[in-house]
XYZ file of C-alpha atoms in Angstrom:
591
model
C 140.245 67.185 69.828
C 136.849 65.988 68.657
C 134.218 68.320 67.361
C 132.112 67.794 70.489
C 135.093 68.372 72.790
C 136.061 71.520 70.899
C 132.473 72.777 71.056
C 132.152 72.046 74.769
C 135.526 73.666 75.504
C 134.411 76.871 73.901
C 130.949 76.862 75.472
C 132.424 76.148 78.901
C 134.810 79.067 78.465
C 131.863 81.449 78.077
C 131.104 83.428 81.262
C 127.423 83.229 80.383
C 125.251 80.210 81.170
C 124.446 78.118 78.099
C 121.994 75.260 78.139
C 120.146 72.969 75.787
C 116.684 71.428 76.096
C 114.852 68.882 74.030
C 111.377 69.254 72.573
C 109.798 67.875 75.769
C 111.346 70.705 77.823
C 113.961 68.538 79.537
C 117.508 69.719 80.141
C 120.043 67.849 77.985
C 123.111 70.023 78.474
C 124.451 72.934 80.507
C 127.882 74.566 80.389
C 130.049 75.301 83.420
C 128.407 78.672 84.095
C 124.981 77.035 83.991
C 126.148 74.282 86.337
C 127.089 76.999 88.840
C 123.478 78.147 88.792
C 122.202 74.617 89.247
C 124.670 73.935 92.052
C 124.857 70.290 93.015
C 121.500 69.609 91.424
C 121.551 66.930 88.725
C 119.438 68.739 86.159
C 120.125 66.670 83.021
C 116.978 64.786 82.100
C 114.810 66.902 84.425
C 111.972 69.194 83.343
C 112.870 72.878 82.878
C 110.423 73.793 85.653
C 113.109 72.583 88.055
C 114.951 75.876 87.595
C 112.608 78.178 85.687
C 110.432 80.470 87.775
C 106.710 79.530 87.635
C 105.805 83.073 86.572
C 107.953 82.741 83.442
C 107.673 79.087 82.442
C 104.666 79.530 80.145
C 106.195 82.517 78.386
C 109.515 80.794 77.782
C 107.835 77.685 76.418
C 105.660 79.787 74.126
C 108.751 81.468 72.653
C 110.427 78.074 72.272
C 107.376 76.829 70.406
C 107.534 79.819 68.043
C 111.241 79.317 67.392
C 110.772 75.616 66.676
C 107.873 76.411 64.352
C 109.849 79.092 62.553
C 107.394 81.832 63.554
C 108.284 85.456 64.130
C 108.062 86.623 67.720
C 105.772 89.586 68.311
C 107.252 90.611 71.648
C 110.899 89.528 71.552
C 113.757 90.661 69.311
C 114.955 88.293 66.624
C 118.771 88.193 66.567
C 119.296 85.940 63.591
C 117.104 83.513 61.758
C 115.860 80.973 64.261
C 117.283 82.790 67.294
C 115.307 85.013 69.660
C 116.460 87.188 72.546
C 114.058 86.980 75.454
C 114.498 89.334 78.420
C 112.550 88.217 81.476
C 112.679 89.130 85.138
C 113.460 86.201 87.471
C 113.112 83.275 85.059
C 115.703 81.181 86.894
C 115.838 80.231 90.522
C 118.886 78.938 92.344
C 118.816 75.981 94.708
C 119.272 78.551 97.504
C 115.930 80.104 96.583
C 117.461 83.219 95.006
C 116.097 84.333 91.644
C 117.966 85.900 88.724
C 117.313 88.300 85.900
C 118.421 86.713 82.657
C 118.580 87.490 78.992
C 117.951 84.244 77.165
C 118.930 83.585 73.554
C 116.816 80.762 72.215
C 117.766 79.064 68.932
C 117.333 75.732 67.174
C 120.200 73.198 67.445
C 120.221 70.722 64.561
C 121.844 67.381 65.446
C 124.852 66.682 63.087
C 124.718 63.888 60.541
C 126.241 60.865 62.241
C 127.829 59.695 58.976
C 129.740 62.934 58.477
C 130.720 63.407 62.099
C 134.457 64.122 62.440
C 134.989 65.033 58.761
C 136.825 68.191 57.767
C 133.625 69.620 56.303
C 131.909 68.972 59.572
C 134.779 70.520 61.497
C 134.704 73.610 59.305
C 131.001 73.916 59.884
C 131.608 73.775 63.629
C 134.452 76.266 63.353
C 132.155 78.655 61.491
C 129.447 78.055 64.056
C 131.926 78.729 66.831
C 133.008 81.948 65.152
C 129.360 83.039 64.910
C 128.794 82.236 68.565
C 131.923 84.152 69.524
C 130.645 87.117 67.564
C 127.355 87.027 69.395
C 129.239 86.493 72.658
C 131.476 89.527 72.209
C 129.171 92.032 70.526
C 125.732 91.089 71.704
C 126.496 90.352 75.320
C 127.531 93.930 76.032
C 124.291 95.130 74.518
C 122.469 92.417 76.429
C 123.909 93.677 79.722
C 122.798 97.218 78.895
C 119.340 95.994 78.026
C 119.067 94.024 81.250
C 120.092 97.099 83.221
C 117.377 99.150 81.520
C 114.850 96.399 82.173
C 115.888 96.323 85.831
C 115.489 100.101 86.116
C 112.133 100.050 84.348
C 110.873 97.229 86.511
C 112.092 99.000 89.647
C 110.146 102.110 88.622
C 107.115 100.017 87.679
C 107.282 98.147 90.966
C 107.442 101.406 92.905
C 104.488 102.791 90.968
C 102.517 99.609 91.574
C 103.058 99.994 95.321
C 102.352 103.739 95.590
C 99.089 105.649 95.848
C 99.256 108.286 93.081
C 96.985 110.784 94.863
C 98.924 111.055 98.135
C 102.350 109.567 97.401
C 101.895 107.118 100.273
C 102.070 103.358 99.962
C 98.991 101.665 98.548
C 97.488 98.438 99.853
C 99.995 96.228 97.989
C 102.995 98.216 99.188
C 101.702 98.302 102.742
C 101.193 94.539 102.856
C 104.800 94.037 101.732
C 106.049 96.440 104.410
C 103.905 94.734 107.016
C 105.393 91.331 106.231
C 108.929 92.728 106.408
C 108.544 94.805 109.570
C 106.736 92.037 111.452
C 109.852 89.858 111.161
C 112.161 92.526 112.565
C 112.874 92.286 116.304
C 111.683 95.107 118.544
C 113.303 96.329 121.764
C 111.539 94.908 124.835
C 110.168 98.344 125.729
C 108.386 98.717 122.362
C 105.235 97.266 120.798
C 104.260 97.072 117.134
C 100.862 98.627 116.457
C 98.604 98.785 113.424
C 96.099 101.623 113.122
C 93.362 101.870 110.508
C 92.031 105.419 110.138
C 88.879 106.465 108.338
C 87.561 109.937 107.541
C 84.059 110.511 108.892
C 81.435 111.692 106.392
C 83.928 111.915 103.510
C 81.128 111.364 100.995
C 79.417 114.443 102.406
C 82.614 116.451 101.804
C 82.780 115.272 98.183
C 79.083 115.941 97.592
C 79.126 119.362 99.265
C 82.468 120.804 98.131
C 83.364 118.712 95.068
C 85.840 115.927 94.400
C 88.743 118.334 93.941
C 88.195 119.573 97.483
C 87.931 115.974 98.630
C 91.311 115.213 97.050
C 92.824 118.216 98.825
C 91.497 116.926 102.145
C 93.031 113.504 101.498
C 96.421 115.018 100.644
C 96.352 117.240 103.729
C 95.551 114.305 105.993
C 98.326 112.279 104.329
C 100.888 115.032 105.037
C 99.836 115.172 108.667
C 100.102 111.409 109.011
C 103.781 111.562 108.043
C 104.430 113.213 111.423
C 103.039 110.186 113.292
C 105.663 109.083 115.877
C 107.429 105.781 115.291
C 105.909 105.225 111.852
C 107.257 102.158 110.026
C 104.892 102.223 107.073
C 102.112 104.551 106.010
C 99.509 103.874 103.340
C 96.281 104.982 101.806
C 94.345 101.743 101.605
C 91.717 103.130 99.265
C 88.925 105.693 99.381
C 89.138 107.599 102.647
C 90.927 104.901 104.654
C 94.552 105.040 105.783
C 96.806 102.576 107.592
C 99.794 103.204 109.847
C 102.244 100.606 111.083
C 104.211 102.074 113.973
C 106.099 101.186 117.097
C 105.063 102.639 120.437
C 106.461 102.530 123.961
C 105.091 99.567 125.900
C 102.359 101.114 128.053
C 99.003 100.136 129.530
C 96.199 99.801 126.930
C 94.294 102.849 128.205
C 97.457 104.976 127.950
C 97.964 103.790 124.366
C 94.393 104.806 123.514
C 94.892 108.205 125.168
C 98.073 108.831 123.162
C 96.461 107.821 119.885
C 93.435 109.980 120.712
C 95.752 112.988 120.901
C 97.261 112.027 117.545
C 93.772 111.652 116.085
C 92.946 115.217 117.076
C 96.149 116.478 115.440
C 95.496 114.598 112.214
C 91.774 115.168 111.805
C 91.268 118.918 111.967
C 89.948 121.528 109.584
C 91.447 121.821 106.099
C 91.365 125.078 104.163
C 90.396 124.710 100.504
C 90.393 128.071 98.767
C 88.256 130.396 100.863
C 86.457 127.518 102.595
C 87.385 125.830 105.859
C 86.281 122.192 105.711
C 85.823 120.452 109.046
C 87.488 117.042 109.059
C 87.005 114.295 111.616
C 88.009 110.658 111.707
C 87.912 107.384 113.599
C 90.762 105.013 114.484
C 90.883 101.258 115.014
C 93.944 99.808 116.780
C 95.515 96.369 117.000
C 98.762 95.366 118.751
C 101.011 92.634 117.387
C 101.664 89.993 120.010
C 98.895 91.279 122.278
C 95.665 90.643 120.418
C 97.140 89.222 117.199
C 100.017 86.810 116.590
C 99.868 86.775 112.786
C 99.539 89.471 110.153
C 96.055 88.537 108.963
C 94.719 88.684 112.516
C 96.478 92.014 113.038
C 94.728 93.529 110.018
C 91.382 91.921 110.780
C 91.453 93.136 114.382
C 92.379 96.695 113.419
C 89.557 96.734 110.883
C 87.121 95.333 113.447
C 88.175 98.002 115.937
C 87.664 100.708 113.306
C 84.132 99.501 112.586
C 83.370 99.555 116.308
C 84.789 103.080 116.614
C 82.429 104.303 113.906
C 79.481 102.531 115.526
C 80.275 104.291 118.807
C 79.511 107.604 117.174
C 82.615 108.392 115.108
C 85.541 110.577 116.215
C 86.595 107.643 118.377
C 89.713 105.554 119.000
C 89.007 101.886 119.659
C 91.582 99.278 120.693
C 90.707 95.707 119.784
C 89.944 93.370 122.669
C 88.391 89.934 123.148
C 85.005 91.420 123.999
C 85.048 93.325 120.741
C 85.581 90.068 118.866
C 82.430 88.648 120.452
C 80.447 91.792 119.696
C 81.684 91.732 116.113
C 80.652 88.114 115.725
C 77.232 88.974 117.110
C 76.822 91.911 114.766
C 77.896 89.925 111.714
C 75.451 87.190 112.685
C 72.593 89.671 112.998
C 73.482 91.375 109.714
C 73.540 87.997 108.001
C 70.211 86.836 109.425
C 68.214 90.069 109.463
C 67.017 90.064 105.855
C 65.814 86.489 106.136
C 64.141 87.224 109.476
C 62.126 90.051 107.901
C 61.177 87.934 104.895
C 60.080 85.020 107.104
C 58.147 87.241 109.535
C 60.415 86.253 112.418
C 60.421 89.866 113.641
C 56.977 90.291 115.142
C 54.859 93.230 116.343
C 54.469 93.789 120.072
C 51.879 96.032 121.696
C 52.397 98.324 124.698
C 49.365 100.088 126.197
C 49.126 103.868 126.506
C 46.834 104.768 129.410
C 44.820 107.821 130.307
C 46.668 109.545 133.150
C 43.414 110.401 134.973
C 41.418 107.183 134.580
C 44.331 104.756 134.024
C 42.251 103.193 131.240
C 43.984 101.901 128.106
C 43.182 104.333 125.299
C 46.031 103.769 122.866
C 48.711 101.307 121.876
C 52.239 101.704 120.556
C 53.323 99.037 118.089
C 56.908 97.916 118.666
C 59.106 95.243 117.052
C 60.530 92.154 118.732
C 63.038 89.599 117.413
C 63.779 86.334 119.158
C 66.861 85.072 117.317
C 67.045 81.250 117.129
C 70.645 81.172 118.401
C 71.177 84.487 120.189
C 67.784 84.772 121.847
C 65.862 88.060 122.266
C 67.605 90.930 120.476
C 67.094 94.476 121.829
C 64.991 96.479 119.405
C 67.451 99.361 119.213
C 70.211 96.935 118.215
C 68.486 95.341 115.245
C 66.779 98.579 114.188
C 70.199 100.257 113.990
C 71.533 97.383 111.891
C 68.451 97.465 109.663
C 68.992 101.184 109.097
C 72.665 100.732 108.204
C 71.942 97.760 105.927
C 69.115 99.463 104.035
C 66.435 97.166 105.474
C 64.578 99.632 107.696
C 61.841 100.338 105.149
C 61.067 96.641 104.721
C 61.101 96.186 108.503
C 58.817 99.160 109.231
C 56.245 98.193 106.620
C 56.303 94.541 107.702
C 55.530 95.484 111.322
C 52.734 97.883 110.320
C 51.150 95.346 107.981
C 51.163 92.521 110.532
C 49.939 94.740 113.371
C 47.012 96.194 111.458
C 44.933 93.001 111.701
C 44.416 92.926 115.485
C 44.565 96.738 115.741
C 41.682 97.074 113.283
C 39.503 94.903 115.535
C 40.396 96.820 118.719
C 39.658 100.150 117.054
C 36.452 99.056 115.370
C 34.823 97.898 118.620
C 35.962 101.122 120.360
C 38.222 99.411 122.879
C 41.029 101.700 121.669
C 41.134 105.342 120.590
C 44.376 105.316 118.598
C 47.407 103.321 117.496
C 50.976 104.649 117.248
C 53.515 103.430 114.708
C 57.176 104.445 114.678
C 58.760 105.970 111.580
C 62.542 105.692 111.387
C 64.737 108.692 110.671
C 65.307 107.452 107.118
C 61.664 106.669 106.415
C 60.148 110.020 107.363
C 62.428 111.834 104.892
C 62.046 109.232 102.134
C 60.011 110.522 99.176
C 56.828 108.498 98.877
C 56.796 107.281 102.478
C 53.530 109.030 103.383
C 51.679 107.683 100.349
C 53.000 104.181 101.013
C 51.973 104.067 104.674
C 48.540 105.570 103.924
C 47.935 102.992 101.214
C 48.950 100.185 103.557
C 46.667 101.159 106.452
C 43.786 101.746 104.030
C 44.166 98.246 102.581
C 44.237 96.857 106.123
C 40.996 98.635 107.031
C 42.454 101.026 109.619
C 41.136 104.594 109.643
C 43.856 107.210 109.140
C 42.245 109.446 111.803
C 43.045 106.816 114.446
C 46.711 106.472 113.482
C 49.612 108.345 115.070
C 53.106 108.347 113.564
C 55.944 108.818 116.066
C 59.096 110.598 114.873
C 62.441 111.104 116.570
C 63.659 114.683 116.827
C 66.950 114.029 115.030
C 65.174 112.962 111.835
C 63.236 116.202 111.691
C 66.148 118.504 112.453
C 68.574 116.943 109.941
C 66.229 117.173 106.940
C 63.260 119.256 107.953
C 62.071 120.027 104.398
C 61.634 116.404 103.347
C 60.181 115.516 106.728
C 57.656 118.344 106.391
C 56.582 117.125 102.949
C 55.660 113.671 104.270
C 54.142 115.014 107.486
C 51.857 117.407 105.621
C 50.529 114.586 103.443
C 49.839 112.478 106.528
C 48.174 115.375 108.339
C 45.922 116.083 105.359
C 44.539 112.552 105.717
C 43.957 112.932 109.445
C 47.032 111.112 110.783
C 48.373 112.458 114.095
C 52.085 113.253 114.501
C 54.005 112.657 117.730
C 57.487 113.896 118.580
C 59.236 110.940 120.239
C 62.047 110.955 122.834
C 61.672 114.678 123.432
C 64.446 116.205 125.532
C 67.335 113.960 124.461
C 69.572 116.460 122.704
C 67.715 118.153 119.856
C 64.933 119.785 121.869
C 64.174 123.206 120.446
C 61.210 125.241 119.374
C 62.016 125.020 115.680
C 60.577 121.500 115.370
C 57.333 122.643 116.976
C 57.117 125.897 115.029
C 57.825 124.355 111.620
C 55.786 121.177 111.949
C 52.194 120.405 112.958
C 52.931 118.294 116.051
C 49.920 116.767 117.847
C 51.679 114.949 120.678
C 54.980 115.150 122.548
C 56.509 112.118 124.265
C 58.828 112.864 127.194
C 61.844 110.570 127.046
C 62.144 107.836 129.665
C 65.611 109.059 130.671
C 64.037 112.219 132.092
C 61.150 110.406 133.748
C 63.538 108.061 135.541
C 65.065 110.940 137.532
C 61.777 112.281 138.872
C 61.818 112.277 142.657
C 65.620 112.216 142.874
C 66.661 115.138 140.698
C 65.077 118.549 141.076
C 66.399 119.587 137.666
C 64.563 116.665 136.047
C 61.329 117.748 137.717
C 61.785 121.308 136.449
C 62.511 119.992 132.961
C 59.306 117.943 132.975
C 57.374 121.015 134.092
C 58.832 123.091 131.254
C 57.916 120.426 128.682
C 54.370 120.231 130.056
C 53.991 123.991 129.774
C 55.459 123.956 126.261
C 53.005 121.259 125.164
C 50.093 123.307 126.460
C 51.407 126.396 124.684
C 51.375 124.564 121.343
C 48.144 122.711 122.078
C 49.889 119.324 121.940
C 48.984 116.310 124.052
C 51.700 114.966 126.330
C 52.710 111.317 126.738
C 55.206 110.324 129.436
C 56.964 107.060 128.619
C 59.079 104.874 130.838
C 56.766 104.993 133.882
C 58.049 102.380 136.316
C 56.147 103.057 139.539
C 53.081 104.727 140.971
C 55.070 107.668 142.340
C 56.075 108.699 138.843
C 52.561 108.125 137.537
C 50.979 110.229 140.279
C 53.475 113.050 139.810
C 52.864 113.254 136.055
C 49.124 113.034 136.526
C 49.408 116.035 138.813
C 51.348 117.848 136.080
C 48.310 117.443 133.790
C 50.062 114.951 131.505
C 47.357 113.334 129.333
C 48.858 109.876 128.762
C 51.231 107.494 130.532
C 53.179 104.527 129.211
C 55.629 102.111 130.782
C 56.298 98.847 132.591
C 54.244 100.062 135.571
C 51.177 99.389 133.443
C 52.436 96.684 131.101
C 55.448 95.779 128.992
C 55.007 95.291 125.273
C 53.118 92.015 124.744
C 51.858 89.973 121.819
C 48.420 90.502 120.277
C 46.746 87.742 122.293
C 47.980 89.095 125.626
C 47.053 92.658 124.690
C 43.568 91.524 123.768
C 43.332 89.955 127.222
C 44.315 93.284 128.814
C 41.488 95.008 126.939
C 39.025 92.274 127.873
C 39.866 92.598 131.575
C 39.484 96.353 131.346
C 36.056 95.980 129.757
C 35.006 93.501 132.448
C 36.041 95.879 135.250
C 34.139 98.727 133.623
C 31.000 96.588 133.442
C-alpha cells in the first residue's frame, strides 16, 4: 500500500470530517465523513464559501492566515505547534440547508519531497504522523465533544438572553419577531384569526417623573404579569419603553365584536398598581391588526398595528383601535402634514385670516380675531384644528403662533391706528401660555410691529389654565401689567368652573359655538347661556358669543345683553384685503 493510500485509508476511517484547502481557500481533499456533509456536491476545486457559513468565513480565514504565518492565536486554543482548535457555531452548511456546529482543527500540511516519496524514511515519517493523528483523534476528540456541548449550552443561554427583556422576563423585540415569523406559518383552524396588538401605557413619563423610575419599573412588571393572562396568547413581548406586543389567536367574529372584547381586556390590564403606600393609576391604548384581513405579510401586520396604536392615542388615549383602510388614508394624510408643516411655516404658506367681532347692539365691527389658514398644495385647505394639533405635537406651535402674529400685525396696525377697529384678538396655544418667556416674547413682537398692547387681547383655552395655572398666571400677569386684555376661549366645553375666574384676571369670556348652536332648540342650552351671561356680569367681564349662524341667534344673545357677536352670520374669516373692504363698506354706510 502506498503512503498516500495508507494515509487516505486512515483518514477515511475517522468518524470526523477531515478536509484540506490550499492557500487560495479552495478545497483539495475531503475524507469520507466530509463527503457525507457535502453530499453529491463536487467540492474539490471550489471555494470554501461553498460550504462555510457566511457568518464564519472571515473568522476561519483569519485563523488560517495566522496558522500559515506561524502566529499565535489570541482567541483559539493552540493544540500543537502549527495546529489550532477553532470552535464556531454553524460554520458549515449542508446542501439541504441545515447548518452544523463544528470544532475545527487547522494545521499546516507540508507537501512531501517527491524524490523521497515511497522510501522507508518517508513511510516512517507517515507512520509517526499517523500515530500522532490517532492520538489527537482518540484523546482530543472526546474533549472536543465536551467543549462543543458547553459551547452549545452557552450559546443557547446567550440566545435566550438576547431574546428576552430583562426587566419583565417577556420576549424583547428580537425574540418577538422570531416568534411572529414562526407562528405566522402555522395553520389556524377556520374559526380562528391571528391578531397582533400593540399596547402603550398612557402618560408613562408622568409616572416616572412623579413617582420615580423604580415605581415606573414596578408598573411595567405588573402590566407584564397581567398580560400573561391574555386569552390565546402565542407570543408576548415588551418592545421597548412602555410599549408591549401580543400575538394571539381569537375566535373569528365581526370587527366590532373583536374591538369590544379587546376593550374589556384593556380594562383588565390597565388598572391601578400599588407601589408601597401609593396607588398609581395606569391607563393604556391598544392598536390592533388582523393577519389575512388587513395584512397579508408580517411587515404590514406590524405596521398596521402600530398605525392603529397611534390613531388610538390621537383619539384621546384609553382607546382600542382596529386598523382599517380609512385609517391608512388618514395616516398617510397625517404623515404628509407632519412632513410639510415645518416648511410651510418657514415659507409663510400658513397665512393669517381675519374674522370680524361685531357689537351686539349696533352690529358694527369693533374687533377682529386673527386665525390661521393653510392651503396645502396637494391636500387643499387643511382645517385649523388639524394642523394646530400636529404643530403642538411636533413642537412647532411656538413658531406657528409667532409667525401668524407677526404677519397679521401689519394690516392690524393700520386698522387700529385709523380707529376703524377697537381691538385685535390673538390665540395663545395651551403650550405657549405656560411657556416661560412667552409674555415677554409676544409683547416685544407687537411693540416692534407698532401695535399698542392696550388694543391687544390674548385668547386662552380653559384646559391650558386648569392644567398649569401657576405658569399661566405668571405670563398673564405680565401681559396684564402692559395693558393686554385676556379672554377665556371656548367657555363651557368641559373645564368650566369658577376657579379660572377667581385666580386669573379675565377681561372677556367667549361662549363656545357648540352651546350657541343649540339655542332655540334646547331649553337647557338657553339656560346655560343665561348662567354664563350672569357669571360674566358678576366678574365684570365682557361676553363674546362665537359661532353665530343666523339672525335668530344674534337677536337672542343681544337680548341677553351679550356685548359682542362673532360668526358666519356676519362674515367668515377672510384675508387682509377682504377684511379691509368690510371696514371700508362699514365706514361708507356710517357716512
